């Protein structure tokens, strides 16, 4: 049977979370009834490579899973290149990425495949997702950008909507063949290759937003970027420094400008920049304990990138530092609970 959807896991360390992730995939009602899917783990030469390999081989043998594959990169490619590598290995029409410490929510795959098969012109999809700490049945927050499932037509509005909202990688779905044709190394080391793909894909095809929680993300794991050649000197494994955050936001704007210049769709760059400003908190969330002078210096660098006239950028910068991470997280969670999802600002 031809593969319809390839579920790809870019892997670097975090071996202890691999089996729960595989269970969350293979225990899907869809996977128990169908075999037109494959699971690909793309291991990026991490210190835990042998352990990851052992887990996969034992899992395949114990569960008789013949559609579970692993690729071992000869070199440590880093986040962006490994994401491209994952997509390049797929044989399905669609590729869905899952973070290596996340979970696929119960029943998610049936809903996803049903929509994709009913709407073959979809080239990109993303979803609502939940955050959890230890128990995936006890969510500490839910991120839902729209209250209803929505089909988007290609164009500037779709590009602006999806661009920032695919930042959390689990549940990022692309038409694999089209994504392969868009493969580029222009933004390696920015950690946002999926934004590039989202923008370019939404210039030419339909997009879909799933309003149900489809994936579950751990809120306990520190980032592990900074090991690959394209990331060293900018990122430090275990957390983001101000320079890393500045590099990432600069990358977002470079990608946005490239999308507008390449697709010739007016308003994309300005629209994405405003949307980033309106929801700027995630890019400073882990910097709120910096000394005030260092924090202001970082904010000024952001401001000079083009955010100087964006009022909500300053609101996030000020309130974030005053309330700190715990306080601002609580405020955002309260607003989401009252609104039934993330408020739409300026879209």
XYZ file of C-alpha atoms in Angstrom:
347
model
C 0.000 0.000 0.000
C 1.231 3.493 -0.824
C 2.195 5.670 2.118
C -0.169 8.600 2.638
C 1.447 10.306 5.623
C 5.012 10.138 6.929
C 5.472 10.992 10.601
C 8.994 12.318 11.097
C 10.896 12.766 14.341
C 14.047 14.929 14.193
C 16.059 13.365 17.003
C 18.891 14.688 19.171
C 19.293 13.207 22.674
C 16.108 12.933 24.806
C 16.169 9.163 24.403
C 13.948 8.717 27.456
C 11.035 10.342 25.632
C 11.261 8.354 22.407
C 9.263 5.281 23.427
C 6.346 7.318 24.869
C 6.274 9.302 21.621
C 6.247 6.126 19.522
C 3.476 4.715 21.715
C 1.412 7.869 21.200
C 1.708 7.333 17.436
C 1.236 3.583 17.138
C -1.628 3.517 19.667
C -3.654 5.919 17.513
C -6.950 4.385 16.405
C -5.929 5.222 12.829
C -2.659 3.309 13.100
C -4.389 0.274 14.577
C -6.691 0.075 11.526
C -4.479 1.307 8.679
C -0.962 0.797 7.381
C -0.629 3.669 4.887
C 1.769 5.554 7.160
C 5.420 5.398 8.126
C 7.450 6.691 11.058
C 10.948 8.038 10.415
C 13.409 8.942 13.167
C 16.274 11.097 11.908
C 19.029 10.894 14.524
C 21.445 13.822 14.379
C 24.643 12.286 15.782
C 23.852 12.995 19.414
C 25.701 11.562 22.444
C 22.685 9.284 23.001
C 22.799 7.745 19.509
C 23.417 4.177 20.708
C 20.614 4.407 23.258
C 18.212 5.787 20.646
C 19.131 2.996 18.240
C 18.583 0.380 20.931
C 15.163 1.800 21.799
C 14.081 1.740 18.151
C 15.349 -1.780 17.471
C 13.703 -3.116 20.621
C 10.486 -1.306 19.780
C 10.403 -2.741 16.264
C 11.066 -6.268 17.511
C 8.651 -6.125 20.433
C 5.787 -4.571 18.490
C 6.454 -6.010 15.013
C 6.623 -2.539 13.475
C 7.947 -2.806 9.933
C 7.138 0.796 9.022
C 9.436 2.322 11.664
C 12.712 3.542 10.185
C 15.766 5.300 11.552
C 18.342 7.384 9.714
C 21.698 8.158 11.328
C 23.266 11.377 10.092
C 27.000 11.088 9.467
C 27.481 14.597 10.844
C 25.593 16.701 13.374
C 23.465 18.758 10.972
C 21.648 20.953 13.473
C 17.953 21.732 13.725
C 17.229 23.251 10.317
C 19.252 20.811 8.239
C 17.924 17.822 10.150
C 14.377 19.010 9.550
C 15.142 19.157 5.821
C 16.723 15.716 6.027
C 13.572 14.304 7.609
C 11.394 15.660 4.825
C 13.786 14.386 2.156
C 13.423 10.807 3.454
C 9.634 10.655 3.293
C 7.665 8.551 0.822
C 4.186 9.767 1.814
C 2.154 12.530 0.191
C 2.229 14.397 3.494
C 4.888 14.773 6.145
C 4.018 15.525 9.763
C 6.818 16.537 12.124
C 6.801 15.565 15.794
C 9.232 17.021 18.322
C 11.361 14.359 19.989
C 9.948 14.984 23.467
C 6.294 15.555 22.523
C 3.229 13.339 22.109
C 0.480 12.891 19.540
C -2.927 13.370 21.184
C -5.383 10.469 21.193
C -7.436 10.324 18.003
C -5.462 13.092 16.321
C -4.258 11.164 13.297
C -7.741 10.030 12.231
C -8.942 13.634 12.219
C -5.872 14.847 10.362
C -5.965 12.188 7.637
C -9.722 12.606 7.131
C -9.297 16.322 6.410
C -6.233 15.853 4.202
C -7.936 13.196 2.090
C -11.076 15.313 1.721
C -9.050 18.386 0.716
C -6.201 17.228 -1.543
C -5.153 20.802 -2.366
C -3.946 21.383 1.204
C -0.189 21.972 1.241
C 0.225 23.031 4.882
C -1.568 22.408 8.165
C -1.066 23.109 11.831
C -3.099 22.681 15.001
C -4.021 23.661 18.538
C -1.710 22.092 21.118
C -1.370 21.607 24.835
C 1.490 22.018 27.292
C 2.119 19.585 30.122
C 4.796 19.084 32.753
C 4.788 15.460 33.938
C 1.352 14.017 33.190
C 0.031 14.516 29.631
C -3.501 14.115 30.978
C -3.028 17.255 33.059
C -2.422 20.183 30.718
C -0.949 23.321 32.218
C -1.932 25.421 29.191
C -3.626 25.146 25.803
C -2.711 27.197 22.738
C -5.627 27.575 20.321
C -5.365 30.327 17.708
C -8.824 29.752 16.197
C -11.936 28.324 17.842
C -13.047 26.472 14.689
C -11.309 24.415 12.026
C -10.473 26.735 9.133
C -9.460 26.189 5.513
C -7.247 28.985 4.147
C -6.826 29.983 0.526
C -3.324 30.949 -0.663
C -2.231 34.556 -0.315
C -0.951 37.228 2.046
C -3.484 36.636 4.840
C -2.716 32.916 4.951
C 1.033 33.530 4.933
C 0.732 35.998 7.819
C -1.454 33.645 9.834
C 0.634 30.488 9.507
C 4.104 32.054 9.643
C 4.374 32.597 13.386
C 1.937 29.849 14.332
C 4.146 26.984 13.185
C 6.934 27.888 15.598
C 6.198 24.929 17.873
C 7.108 22.146 15.487
C 4.963 19.166 16.555
C 1.966 18.786 14.269
C 3.559 20.781 11.452
C 2.220 19.148 8.268
C 3.386 19.799 4.716
C 2.864 18.379 1.258
C 6.148 16.478 1.140
C 6.840 16.789 -2.577
C 6.281 20.538 -2.601
C 8.389 20.964 0.536
C 11.233 19.005 -1.065
C 11.181 21.328 -4.076
C 11.484 24.327 -1.744
C 14.535 22.934 0.073
C 16.985 25.738 0.859
C 20.021 26.326 3.070
C 19.623 30.115 3.141
C 18.371 30.163 6.713
C 20.318 27.335 8.316
C 21.139 28.125 11.922
C 18.122 30.400 12.456
C 16.025 27.533 13.931
C 12.960 28.550 11.924
C 13.090 26.557 8.700
C 9.425 25.644 9.156
C 8.483 29.343 8.907
C 10.212 29.557 5.550
C 8.307 26.511 4.309
C 5.007 27.796 5.690
C 5.324 31.145 3.942
C 6.366 29.715 0.609
C 3.738 26.970 0.644
C 0.902 29.341 1.537
C 1.743 31.430 -1.496
C 0.644 28.565 -3.748
C -1.800 26.226 -2.000
C -4.435 25.779 0.675
C -3.715 25.670 4.390
C -5.691 24.152 7.249
C -5.919 24.902 10.944
C -7.128 22.173 13.308
C -8.794 23.772 16.329
C -8.730 20.568 18.394
C -5.632 19.835 20.461
C -3.634 17.454 18.272
C -0.228 17.435 19.959
C 1.094 17.700 23.506
C 4.356 19.498 24.294
C 6.497 19.116 27.397
C 7.063 22.313 29.340
C 10.004 20.875 31.265
C 12.770 20.439 28.693
C 15.487 23.000 28.001
C 16.461 23.663 24.366
C 19.397 21.645 23.067
C 20.589 23.863 20.218
C 24.180 24.953 19.765
C 25.995 21.714 18.977
C 26.031 21.839 15.169
C 28.424 23.997 13.186
C 25.673 26.366 12.012
C 24.574 26.913 15.627
C 27.836 27.082 17.593
C 28.823 30.497 18.867
C 25.229 31.735 18.689
C 23.279 29.208 20.745
C 24.191 27.463 23.980
C 22.713 24.044 24.820
C 20.402 24.322 27.803
C 19.004 27.803 27.213
C 18.892 30.919 25.056
C 21.175 33.883 25.600
C 20.134 37.366 24.421
C 22.377 37.020 21.363
C 20.593 33.812 20.399
C 17.157 35.383 20.665
C 18.291 38.397 18.642
C 19.684 36.064 15.980
C 16.391 34.162 15.819
C 14.147 37.217 15.473
C 16.499 38.694 12.891
C 16.138 35.402 11.030
C 12.347 35.616 11.131
C 12.439 39.029 9.485
C 14.952 37.887 6.871
C 12.709 34.944 6.020
C 9.654 37.203 5.822
C 11.456 39.582 3.465
C 12.605 36.679 1.305
C 9.059 35.317 1.062
C 7.686 38.680 -0.060
C 10.486 39.264 -2.562
C 10.239 35.752 -3.999
C 6.465 35.391 -4.180
C 5.859 39.034 -5.189
C 2.916 39.163 -2.766
C 2.662 42.686 -1.349
C 2.271 43.278 2.372
C 3.745 39.997 3.555
C 6.814 41.444 5.272
C 4.999 44.286 7.043
C 2.162 41.972 8.054
C 4.474 39.351 9.520
C 6.505 41.980 11.369
C 3.342 43.413 12.941
C 2.107 39.948 13.897
C 5.454 39.184 15.538
C 5.228 42.454 17.468
C 1.652 41.765 18.551
C 2.690 38.412 20.045
C 6.299 39.179 20.959
C 6.316 37.637 24.429
C 7.657 34.159 23.442
C 10.836 35.771 22.086
C 11.645 37.414 25.441
C 9.992 34.936 27.829
C 13.282 33.372 28.888
C 15.140 36.691 29.148
C 13.075 38.393 31.853
C 15.592 37.811 34.651
C 18.375 39.671 32.862
C 19.843 42.719 34.604
C 17.824 45.775 33.573
C 20.661 47.333 31.554
C 21.236 44.110 29.591
C 17.508 43.685 29.028
C 17.077 47.240 27.718
C 20.073 46.762 25.437
C 18.433 43.642 23.984
C 15.064 45.382 23.569
C 16.750 48.260 21.757
C 18.265 45.820 19.278
C 14.824 44.379 18.626
C 13.419 47.874 18.268
C 15.994 48.783 15.634
C 15.036 45.715 13.587
C 11.757 47.427 12.742
C 9.576 47.131 15.828
C 10.005 50.735 16.993
C 6.510 51.797 15.896
C 4.685 48.720 17.177
C 2.818 49.540 20.393
C 2.226 45.968 21.512
C 5.936 45.242 21.206
C 6.541 47.782 23.983
C 3.632 46.420 26.033
C 5.165 42.942 25.997
C 8.645 44.286 26.721
C 7.459 46.349 29.711
C 4.893 44.012 31.256
C 7.130 41.007 30.749
C 9.966 42.517 32.737
C 7.646 43.798 35.478
C 5.591 40.620 35.900
C 8.441 38.236 35.098
C 7.888 34.870 33.467
C 5.637 33.334 36.088
C 3.403 36.386 36.328
C 3.088 36.985 32.596
C 2.513 33.285 31.916
C -0.343 33.343 34.429
C -1.829 36.461 32.808
C -1.721 34.947 29.325
C -3.207 31.672 30.563
C -6.052 33.608 32.215
C -6.776 35.573 29.028
C -6.781 32.395 26.943
C -9.191 30.701 29.331
C -11.577 33.670 29.223
C -11.413 34.049 25.440
C -11.513 30.337 24.639
C -8.160 30.617 22.898
C -5.441 33.075 21.953
C -6.943 36.519 21.163
C -6.523 37.592 17.542
C -4.576 40.833 17.457
C -4.310 42.736 14.202
C -4.997 39.815 11.844
